[in-house]
XYZ file of C-alpha atoms in Angstrom:
524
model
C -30.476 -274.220 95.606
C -34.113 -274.545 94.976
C -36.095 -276.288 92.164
C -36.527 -272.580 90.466
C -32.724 -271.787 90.945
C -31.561 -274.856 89.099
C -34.364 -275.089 86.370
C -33.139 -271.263 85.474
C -29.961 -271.512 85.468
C -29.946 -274.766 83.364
C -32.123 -272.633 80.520
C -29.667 -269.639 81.135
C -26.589 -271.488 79.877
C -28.182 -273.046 77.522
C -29.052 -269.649 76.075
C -25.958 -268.286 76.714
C -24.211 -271.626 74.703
C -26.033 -271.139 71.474
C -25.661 -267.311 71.658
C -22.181 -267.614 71.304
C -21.783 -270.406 69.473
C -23.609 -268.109 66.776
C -21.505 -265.402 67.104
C -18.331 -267.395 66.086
C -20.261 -269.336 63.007
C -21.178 -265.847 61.765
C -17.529 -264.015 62.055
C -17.407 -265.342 58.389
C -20.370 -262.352 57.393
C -18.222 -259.904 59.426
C -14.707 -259.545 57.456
C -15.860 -256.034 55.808
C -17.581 -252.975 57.102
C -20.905 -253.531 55.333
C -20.948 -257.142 56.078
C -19.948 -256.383 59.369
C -22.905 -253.208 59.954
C -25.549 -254.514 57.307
C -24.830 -258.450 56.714
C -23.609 -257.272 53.279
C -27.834 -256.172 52.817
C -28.438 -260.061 52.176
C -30.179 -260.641 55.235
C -34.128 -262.824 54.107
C -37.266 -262.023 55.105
C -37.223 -264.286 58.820
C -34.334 -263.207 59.884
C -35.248 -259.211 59.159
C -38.498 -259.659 60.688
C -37.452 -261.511 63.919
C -34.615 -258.826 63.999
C -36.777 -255.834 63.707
C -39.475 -257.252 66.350
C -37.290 -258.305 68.772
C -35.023 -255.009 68.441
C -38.291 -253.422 68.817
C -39.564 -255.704 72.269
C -37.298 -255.329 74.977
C -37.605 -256.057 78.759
C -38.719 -252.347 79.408
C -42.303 -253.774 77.947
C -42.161 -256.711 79.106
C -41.713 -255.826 83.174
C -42.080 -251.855 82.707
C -44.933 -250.915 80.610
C -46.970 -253.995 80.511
C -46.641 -253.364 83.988
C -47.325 -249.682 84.072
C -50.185 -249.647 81.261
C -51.543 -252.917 82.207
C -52.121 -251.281 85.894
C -53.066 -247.842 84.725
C -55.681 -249.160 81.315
C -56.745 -252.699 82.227
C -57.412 -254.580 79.544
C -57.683 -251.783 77.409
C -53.490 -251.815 77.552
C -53.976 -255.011 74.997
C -54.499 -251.761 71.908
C -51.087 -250.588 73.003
C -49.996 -253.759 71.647
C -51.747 -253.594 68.850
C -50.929 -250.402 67.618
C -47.039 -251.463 68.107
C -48.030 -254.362 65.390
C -50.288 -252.607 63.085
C -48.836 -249.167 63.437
C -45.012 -249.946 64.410
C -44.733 -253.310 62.599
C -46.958 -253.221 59.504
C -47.353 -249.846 58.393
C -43.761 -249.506 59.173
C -42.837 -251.886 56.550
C -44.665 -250.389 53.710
C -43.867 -247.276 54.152
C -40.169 -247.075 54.948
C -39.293 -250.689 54.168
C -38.987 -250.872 50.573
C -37.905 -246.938 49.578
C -35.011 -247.329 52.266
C -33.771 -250.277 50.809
C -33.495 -248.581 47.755
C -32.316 -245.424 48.039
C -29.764 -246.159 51.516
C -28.447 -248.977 48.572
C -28.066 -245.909 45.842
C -26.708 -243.545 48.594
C -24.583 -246.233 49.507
C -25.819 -245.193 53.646
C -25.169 -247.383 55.858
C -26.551 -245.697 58.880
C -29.482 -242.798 59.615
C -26.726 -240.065 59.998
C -25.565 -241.289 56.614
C -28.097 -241.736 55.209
C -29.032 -237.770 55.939
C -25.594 -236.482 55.228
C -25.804 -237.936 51.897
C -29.277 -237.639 51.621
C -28.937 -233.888 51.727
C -25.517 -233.170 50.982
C -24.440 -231.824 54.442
C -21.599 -233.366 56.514
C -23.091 -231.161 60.000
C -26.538 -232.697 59.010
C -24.519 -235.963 59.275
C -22.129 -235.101 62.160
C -25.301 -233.676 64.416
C -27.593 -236.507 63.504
C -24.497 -239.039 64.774
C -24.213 -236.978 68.019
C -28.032 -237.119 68.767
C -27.731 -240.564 68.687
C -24.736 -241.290 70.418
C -26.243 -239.111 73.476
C -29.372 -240.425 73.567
C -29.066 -244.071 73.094
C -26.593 -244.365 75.529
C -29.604 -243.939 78.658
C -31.922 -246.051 76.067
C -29.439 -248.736 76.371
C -29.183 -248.692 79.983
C -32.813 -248.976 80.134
C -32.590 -252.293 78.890
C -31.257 -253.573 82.252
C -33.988 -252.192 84.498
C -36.581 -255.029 83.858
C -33.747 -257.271 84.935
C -33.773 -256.841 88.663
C -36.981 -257.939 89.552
C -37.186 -260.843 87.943
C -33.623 -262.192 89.038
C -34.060 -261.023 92.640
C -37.348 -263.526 92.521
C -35.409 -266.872 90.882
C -31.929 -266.106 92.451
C -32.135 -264.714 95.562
C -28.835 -263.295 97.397
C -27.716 -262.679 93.723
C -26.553 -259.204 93.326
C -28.561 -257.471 90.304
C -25.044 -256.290 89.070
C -23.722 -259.302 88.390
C -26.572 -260.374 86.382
C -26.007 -257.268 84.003
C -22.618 -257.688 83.752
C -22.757 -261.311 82.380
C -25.312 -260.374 80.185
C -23.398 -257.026 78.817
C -19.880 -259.234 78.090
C -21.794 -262.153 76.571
C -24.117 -259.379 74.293
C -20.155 -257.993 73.477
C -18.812 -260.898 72.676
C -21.195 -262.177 69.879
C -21.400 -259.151 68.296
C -18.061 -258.049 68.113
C -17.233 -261.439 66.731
C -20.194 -261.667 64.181
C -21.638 -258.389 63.561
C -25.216 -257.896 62.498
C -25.314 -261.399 60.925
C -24.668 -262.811 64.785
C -27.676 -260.396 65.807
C -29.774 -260.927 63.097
C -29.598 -265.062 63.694
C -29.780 -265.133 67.559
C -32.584 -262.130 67.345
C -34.326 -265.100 65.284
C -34.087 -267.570 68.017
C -34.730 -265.138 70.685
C -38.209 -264.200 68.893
C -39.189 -268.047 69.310
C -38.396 -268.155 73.001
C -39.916 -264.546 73.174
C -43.159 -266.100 71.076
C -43.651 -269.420 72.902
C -42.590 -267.542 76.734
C -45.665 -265.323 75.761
C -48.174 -267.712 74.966
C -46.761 -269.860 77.612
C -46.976 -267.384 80.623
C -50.900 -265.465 79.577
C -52.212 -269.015 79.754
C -50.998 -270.240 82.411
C -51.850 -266.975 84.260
C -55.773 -266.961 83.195
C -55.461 -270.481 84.576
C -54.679 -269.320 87.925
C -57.175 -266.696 87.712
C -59.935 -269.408 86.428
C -60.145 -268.983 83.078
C -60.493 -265.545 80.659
C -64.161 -265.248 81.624
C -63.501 -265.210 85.249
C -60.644 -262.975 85.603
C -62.191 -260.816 83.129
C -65.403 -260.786 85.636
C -62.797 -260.486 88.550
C -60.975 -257.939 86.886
C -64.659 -255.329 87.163
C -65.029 -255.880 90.758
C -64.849 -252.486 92.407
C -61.847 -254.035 94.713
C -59.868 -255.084 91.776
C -60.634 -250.967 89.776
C -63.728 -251.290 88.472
C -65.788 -251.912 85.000
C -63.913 -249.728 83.486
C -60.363 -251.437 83.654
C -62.231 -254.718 81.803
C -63.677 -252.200 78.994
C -62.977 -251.216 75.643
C -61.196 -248.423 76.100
C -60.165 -248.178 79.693
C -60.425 -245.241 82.143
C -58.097 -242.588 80.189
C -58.578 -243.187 76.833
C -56.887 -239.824 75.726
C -53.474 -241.193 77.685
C -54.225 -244.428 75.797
C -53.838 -243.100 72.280
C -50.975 -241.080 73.029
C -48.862 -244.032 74.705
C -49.914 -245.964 71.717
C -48.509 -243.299 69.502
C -45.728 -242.949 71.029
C -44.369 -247.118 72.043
C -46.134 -246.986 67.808
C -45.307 -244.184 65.254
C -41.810 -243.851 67.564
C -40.601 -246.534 65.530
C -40.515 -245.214 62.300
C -37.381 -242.703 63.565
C -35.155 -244.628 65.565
C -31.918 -245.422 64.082
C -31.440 -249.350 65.535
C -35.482 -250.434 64.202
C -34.422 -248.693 60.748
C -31.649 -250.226 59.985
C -33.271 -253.275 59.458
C -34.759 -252.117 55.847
C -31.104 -251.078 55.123
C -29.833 -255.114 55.405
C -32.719 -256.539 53.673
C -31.981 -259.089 50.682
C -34.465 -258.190 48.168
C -38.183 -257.470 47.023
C -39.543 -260.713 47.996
C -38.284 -260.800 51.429
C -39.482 -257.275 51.938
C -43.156 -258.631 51.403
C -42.889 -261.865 53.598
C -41.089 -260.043 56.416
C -44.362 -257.842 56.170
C -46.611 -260.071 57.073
C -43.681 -261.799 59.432
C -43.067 -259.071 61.614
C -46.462 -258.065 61.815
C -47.599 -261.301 62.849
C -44.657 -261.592 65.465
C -46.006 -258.021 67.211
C -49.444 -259.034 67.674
C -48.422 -262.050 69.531
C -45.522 -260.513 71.499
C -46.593 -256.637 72.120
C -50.411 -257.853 72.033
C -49.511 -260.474 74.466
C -47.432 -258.028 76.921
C -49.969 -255.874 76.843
C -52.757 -258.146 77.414
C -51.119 -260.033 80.445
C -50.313 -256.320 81.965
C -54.303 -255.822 81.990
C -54.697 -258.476 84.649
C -52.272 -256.674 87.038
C -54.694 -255.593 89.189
C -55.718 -258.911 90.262
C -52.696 -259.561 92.285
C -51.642 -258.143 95.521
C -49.323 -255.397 94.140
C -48.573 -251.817 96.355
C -47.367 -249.598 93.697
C -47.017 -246.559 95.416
C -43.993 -248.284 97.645
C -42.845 -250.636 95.053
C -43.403 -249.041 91.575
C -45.095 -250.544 88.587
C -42.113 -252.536 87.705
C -43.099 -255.123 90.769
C -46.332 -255.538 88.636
C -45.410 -258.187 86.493
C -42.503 -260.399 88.603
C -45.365 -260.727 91.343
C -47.840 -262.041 88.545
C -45.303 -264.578 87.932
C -44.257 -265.340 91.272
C -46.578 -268.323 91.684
C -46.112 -270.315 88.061
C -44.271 -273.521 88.175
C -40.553 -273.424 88.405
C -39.775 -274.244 84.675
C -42.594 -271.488 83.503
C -40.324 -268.978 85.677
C -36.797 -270.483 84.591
C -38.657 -269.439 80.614
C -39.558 -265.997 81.779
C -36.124 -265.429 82.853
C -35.301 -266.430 79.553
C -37.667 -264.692 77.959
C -36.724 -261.110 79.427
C -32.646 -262.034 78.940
C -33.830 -262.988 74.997
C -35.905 -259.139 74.430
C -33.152 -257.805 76.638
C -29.700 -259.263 74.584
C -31.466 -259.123 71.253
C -32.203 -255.201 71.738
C -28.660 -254.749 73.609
C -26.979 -255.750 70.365
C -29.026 -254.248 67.985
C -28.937 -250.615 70.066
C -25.067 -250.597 70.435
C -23.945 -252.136 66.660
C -25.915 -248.905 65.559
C -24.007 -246.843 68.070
C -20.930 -248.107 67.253
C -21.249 -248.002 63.331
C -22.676 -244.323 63.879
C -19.532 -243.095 66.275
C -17.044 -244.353 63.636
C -18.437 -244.053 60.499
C -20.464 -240.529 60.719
C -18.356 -238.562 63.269
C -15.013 -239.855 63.625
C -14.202 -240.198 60.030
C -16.106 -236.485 59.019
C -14.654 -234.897 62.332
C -11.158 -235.747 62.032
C -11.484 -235.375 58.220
C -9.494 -238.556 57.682
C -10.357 -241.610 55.435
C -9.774 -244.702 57.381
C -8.877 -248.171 56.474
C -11.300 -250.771 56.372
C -9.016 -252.713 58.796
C -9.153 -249.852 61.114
C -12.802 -249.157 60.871
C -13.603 -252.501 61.996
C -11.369 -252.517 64.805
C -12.874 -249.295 65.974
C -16.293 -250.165 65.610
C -15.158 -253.750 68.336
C -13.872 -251.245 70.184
C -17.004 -248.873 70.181
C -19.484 -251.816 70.798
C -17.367 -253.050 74.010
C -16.950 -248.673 75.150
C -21.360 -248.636 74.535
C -21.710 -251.621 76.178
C -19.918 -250.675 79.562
C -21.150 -247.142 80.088
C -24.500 -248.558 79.681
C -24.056 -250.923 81.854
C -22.479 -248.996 84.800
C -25.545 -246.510 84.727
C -27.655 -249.227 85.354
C -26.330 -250.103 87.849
C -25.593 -246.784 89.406
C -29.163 -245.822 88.802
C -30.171 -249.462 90.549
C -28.502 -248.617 93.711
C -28.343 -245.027 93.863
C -31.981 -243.865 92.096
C -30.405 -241.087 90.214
C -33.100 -238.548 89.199
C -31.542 -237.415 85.858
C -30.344 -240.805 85.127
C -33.898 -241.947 85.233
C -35.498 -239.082 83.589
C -32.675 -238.983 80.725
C -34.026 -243.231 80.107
C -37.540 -241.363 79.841
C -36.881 -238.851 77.410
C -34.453 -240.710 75.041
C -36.685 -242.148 72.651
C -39.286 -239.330 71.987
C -35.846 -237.185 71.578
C -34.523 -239.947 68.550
C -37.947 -240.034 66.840
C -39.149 -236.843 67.272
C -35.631 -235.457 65.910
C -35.208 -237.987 63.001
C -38.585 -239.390 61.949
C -40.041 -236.451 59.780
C -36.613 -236.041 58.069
C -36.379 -239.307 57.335
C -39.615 -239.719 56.410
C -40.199 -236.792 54.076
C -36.185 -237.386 52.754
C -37.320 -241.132 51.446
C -40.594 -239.400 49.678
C -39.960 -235.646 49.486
C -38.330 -234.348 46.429
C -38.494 -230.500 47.942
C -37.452 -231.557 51.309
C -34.469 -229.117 52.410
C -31.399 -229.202 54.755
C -32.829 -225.841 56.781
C -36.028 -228.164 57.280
C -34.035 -230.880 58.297
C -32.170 -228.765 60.858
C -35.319 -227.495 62.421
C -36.698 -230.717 62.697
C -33.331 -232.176 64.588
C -33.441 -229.132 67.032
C -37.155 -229.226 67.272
C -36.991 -233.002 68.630
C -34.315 -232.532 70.866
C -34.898 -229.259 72.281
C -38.576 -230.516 73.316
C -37.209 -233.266 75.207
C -34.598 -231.349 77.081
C -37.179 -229.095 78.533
C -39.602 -232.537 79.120
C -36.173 -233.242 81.196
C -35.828 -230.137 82.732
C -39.567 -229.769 83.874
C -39.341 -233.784 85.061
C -36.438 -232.227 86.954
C -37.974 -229.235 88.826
C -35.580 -227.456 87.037
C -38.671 -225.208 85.561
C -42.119 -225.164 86.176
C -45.165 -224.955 83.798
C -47.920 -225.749 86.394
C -49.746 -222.112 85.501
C -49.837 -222.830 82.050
C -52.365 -225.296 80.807
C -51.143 -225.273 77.017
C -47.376 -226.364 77.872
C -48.894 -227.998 81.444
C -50.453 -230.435 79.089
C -47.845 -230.744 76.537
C -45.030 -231.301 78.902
C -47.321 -233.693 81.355
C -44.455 -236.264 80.941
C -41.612 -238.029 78.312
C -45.010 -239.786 76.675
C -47.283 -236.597 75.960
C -43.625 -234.571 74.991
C -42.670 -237.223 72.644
C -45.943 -237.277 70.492
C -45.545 -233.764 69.909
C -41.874 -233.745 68.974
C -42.817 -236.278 66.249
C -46.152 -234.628 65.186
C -44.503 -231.248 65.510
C -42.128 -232.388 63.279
C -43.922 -234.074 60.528
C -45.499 -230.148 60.402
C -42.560 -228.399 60.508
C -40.813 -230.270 58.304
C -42.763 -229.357 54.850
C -43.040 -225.803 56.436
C -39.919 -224.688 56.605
C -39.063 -226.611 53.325
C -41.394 -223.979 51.654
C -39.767 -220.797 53.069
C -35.819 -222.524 52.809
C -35.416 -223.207 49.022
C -32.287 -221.960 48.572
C -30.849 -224.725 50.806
C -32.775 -227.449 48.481
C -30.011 -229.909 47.843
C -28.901 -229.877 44.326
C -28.541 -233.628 42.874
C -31.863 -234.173 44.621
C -33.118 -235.621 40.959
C -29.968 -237.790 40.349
C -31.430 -239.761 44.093
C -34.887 -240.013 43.435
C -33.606 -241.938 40.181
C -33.023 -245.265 42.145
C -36.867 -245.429 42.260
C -37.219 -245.725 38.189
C -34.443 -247.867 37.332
C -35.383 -250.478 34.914
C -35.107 -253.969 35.838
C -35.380 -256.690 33.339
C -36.916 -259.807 35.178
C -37.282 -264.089 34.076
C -40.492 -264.432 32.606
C -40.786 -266.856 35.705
C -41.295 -263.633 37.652
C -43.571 -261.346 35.768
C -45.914 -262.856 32.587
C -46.606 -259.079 31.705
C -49.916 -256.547 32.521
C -51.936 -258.683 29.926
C -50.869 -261.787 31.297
C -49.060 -262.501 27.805
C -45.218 -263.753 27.315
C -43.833 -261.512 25.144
């Protein structure tokens, strides 16, 4: 074994230790379902923001798009990042942070498809929002795994990828089914300071090799190396910029596992600080991804025979053995912490919004956690095995269906959602739309990435359907249109206690004097 092998390994079991360890000291929070799905909605403002960021930063940015973007923009990748922290993080957080606290609390949701079903009085609203999920998070999950390979093939070599995944999916089982979303929300903490410090870590030391920020900037403009244009501003497709920005950005706001997060949060104060938290943990992660990805070009990379995922493992190649033994790290932390957060909201969502409404039956809360273990270890194997079949066997529609799964979740769920939380005249027809809307876009983004059809003499839909990326923006701007639209011509299917929910938001609270010295600054 080399220097690398052992220095790796060593950090890997330490990792692995504490992750577990954490699991067991949490199975305390996980003895009901909400403790078990929501920490019992007492989770503080660090360990919401670390959960929602690293949920949010997985290994497919990290290897994949940094990778990709970094290669295709330049430098001009680094606003990607950006608009994940100022877009995804911040203006995620006061706009849906606060009002889904509030009203999942007074709907007593625990999940999105609850959260709709109750929302707008419709068990199929709630049964077909579960089923979108359950189908499309399932690729999203496997996903996870891709930015794996690479990186292990470099620090263990002759170690099959497929053993790698399947330590990391039992381990990601084991501490949450033991300690729920409490076990997730405390390791996603200590995954965001490896994920933090492996950043800052790795873009310094590789400007160092490259001489400095100055020099590879200058190194970077050198027709060899792309041009001026990859150091610039705005890169050399600045129209592909803003809608991969949108997408990685605004995509957040409808995705089931990032908006759960508001739903566990303890309280008003930690709401603010896990603002400013998150926020602050995107621009150094996202920003940081993004910004290393930018400097791609500077290394002897062929991406037409090795793909844009070789981008990244070949900038690393030449750190020090203990900076590469923290990068493995590093991807295992973005990977694990989104693992677990992506398959305790498929789980929760499987049990509690289509079992239970399907089969019409009201189970015990003894059985619902028992099926919801069972669930998270079912998720966590299926995802798994199409990794790997897709690793060795390059399945098209395995591979495609990765592509289109998140433009399908937030183009289906983020305009309901969004308009449901603010929307008085929001209906379940405009719902509806929106849901079939989202996912009927992405199935034909799947079927033209496919061959299946062919909109090459049409410049409209050419354009539109381009790839998962272009297809996505317009299943979530489409929807944020069609959403108030149809709610003007669908009145009659206006829920009717629509009055008694918007309540929650003008409930009187009397607070300590400590808290609030009055508009005039006067005790009273």
């Amino acid at each position: 074994m080399n220097a690398t092998m052992i220095i790796t390994l060593a950090l890997i079991l330490v990792f692995f230790s504490v992750m577990i360890w954490i699991g067991i000291r949490s199975k305390k929070h996980a003895t009901s379902v909400n403790g078990f799905v929501l920490g019992s909605r007492s989770v503080g403002p660090w360990l919401s923001a670390f959960a929602f960021g690293t949920s949010y930063f997985s290994a497919v940015i990290f290897v994949g798009y940094a990778g990709q973007f970094g290669w295709q923009f330049g430098l001009a990748s680094t606003w990607i990042g950006l608009g994940n922290a100022f877009i995804g993080s911040l203006l995620a957080w006061v706009i849906l942070g606060r009002r889904t606290r509030i009203m999942t609390q007074h709907l007593s949701s625990k999940t999105m498809p609850d959260f709709f079903g109750a929302r707008f009085e419709s068990k199929p609203l709630k049964i077909a929002a579960s089923v979108i999920t359950f189908v499309f998070l399932i690729p999203y999950t496997a996903s996870l795994y891709n930015g794996l390979s690479r990186l292990f093939s470099m620090a263990f070599s002759g170690v099959d990828y497929s053993v790698c995944v399947i330590i990391m999916a039992a381990l990601t089982a084991v501490y949450v089914m033991i300690g729920g979303y409490m076990a997730t929300a405390i390791n996603d903490f200590i995954q965001g300071i490896i994920m933090i410090g492996g950043i800052v870590a790795v873009v310094l030391a590789v400007l160092n090799d490259n001489g400095g920020l100055q020099a590879a900037i200058s190194s970077l403009a050198t027709s060899e190396n792309g041009g001026w244009e990859f150091a610039s501003f705005f890169g050399p497709e600045p129209l592909f910029l803003l809608f991969v920005v949108l997408l990685t950005s605004l995509g957040t706001w409808g995705l089931p596992q990032m908006v759960g997060k508001f739903y566990a949060i303890k309280n008003e104060d930690s709401i603010k600080k896990g603002t400013v938290i998150s926020t602050l943990f995107a621009i150094v992660v996202a920003g940081g991804c993004y910004f290393l990805g930018g400097f791609g070009r500077l290394y002897n990379v062929d991406v037409k025979a090795d793909g844009f995922d070789a981008v990244i493992p070949q900038m690393l190649s030449t750190l020090p053995p203990i900076l590469i033994g923290i990068v493995i790290v590093l991807v295992l932390s973005a990977s694990m912490s989104t693992l677990s957060s992506l398959v305790l909201t498929s789980s929760s969502t499987i049990t509690l919004d289509f079992l239970e409404p399907v089969f019409k039956k009201n189970f015990s809360e003894k059985k619902k956690m028992l099926l919801m273990r069972l669930f998270i270890l079912v998720f966590i194997v299926i995802s798994a095995v199409i990794a790997i079949v897709q690793a060795n066997h390059k399945i098209l529609f395995i591979a495609q269906m990765m592509g289109v799964s998140w433009g399908a979740l937030a183009g289906a769920f983020l305009a309901p959602f969004l308009y449901g939380l603010y929307g008085k005249k929001t209906t379940k027809a405009a719902v509806a739309v929106s849901f079939a809307f989202g996912v009927g876009m992405e199935l034909i983004q799947l079927l033209v990435s496919l061959g299946v059809i062919s909109v090459a003499g049409n410049a409209f839909f050419g354009f539109i359907l381009k790839n998962s990326l272009y297809s996505g923006v317009f299943a979530m701007l489409g929807g944020l249109v069609l959403v108030p639209l149809v709610s003007l011509f669908s009145r009659k299917t206006l829920p009717k206690n629509v009055d008694k929910m918007f309540s929650c938001y003008h409930t009187v609270r009397t607070v300590e004097v400590t808290d609030s010295l009055g508009d005039d600054g006067e005790i009273k």
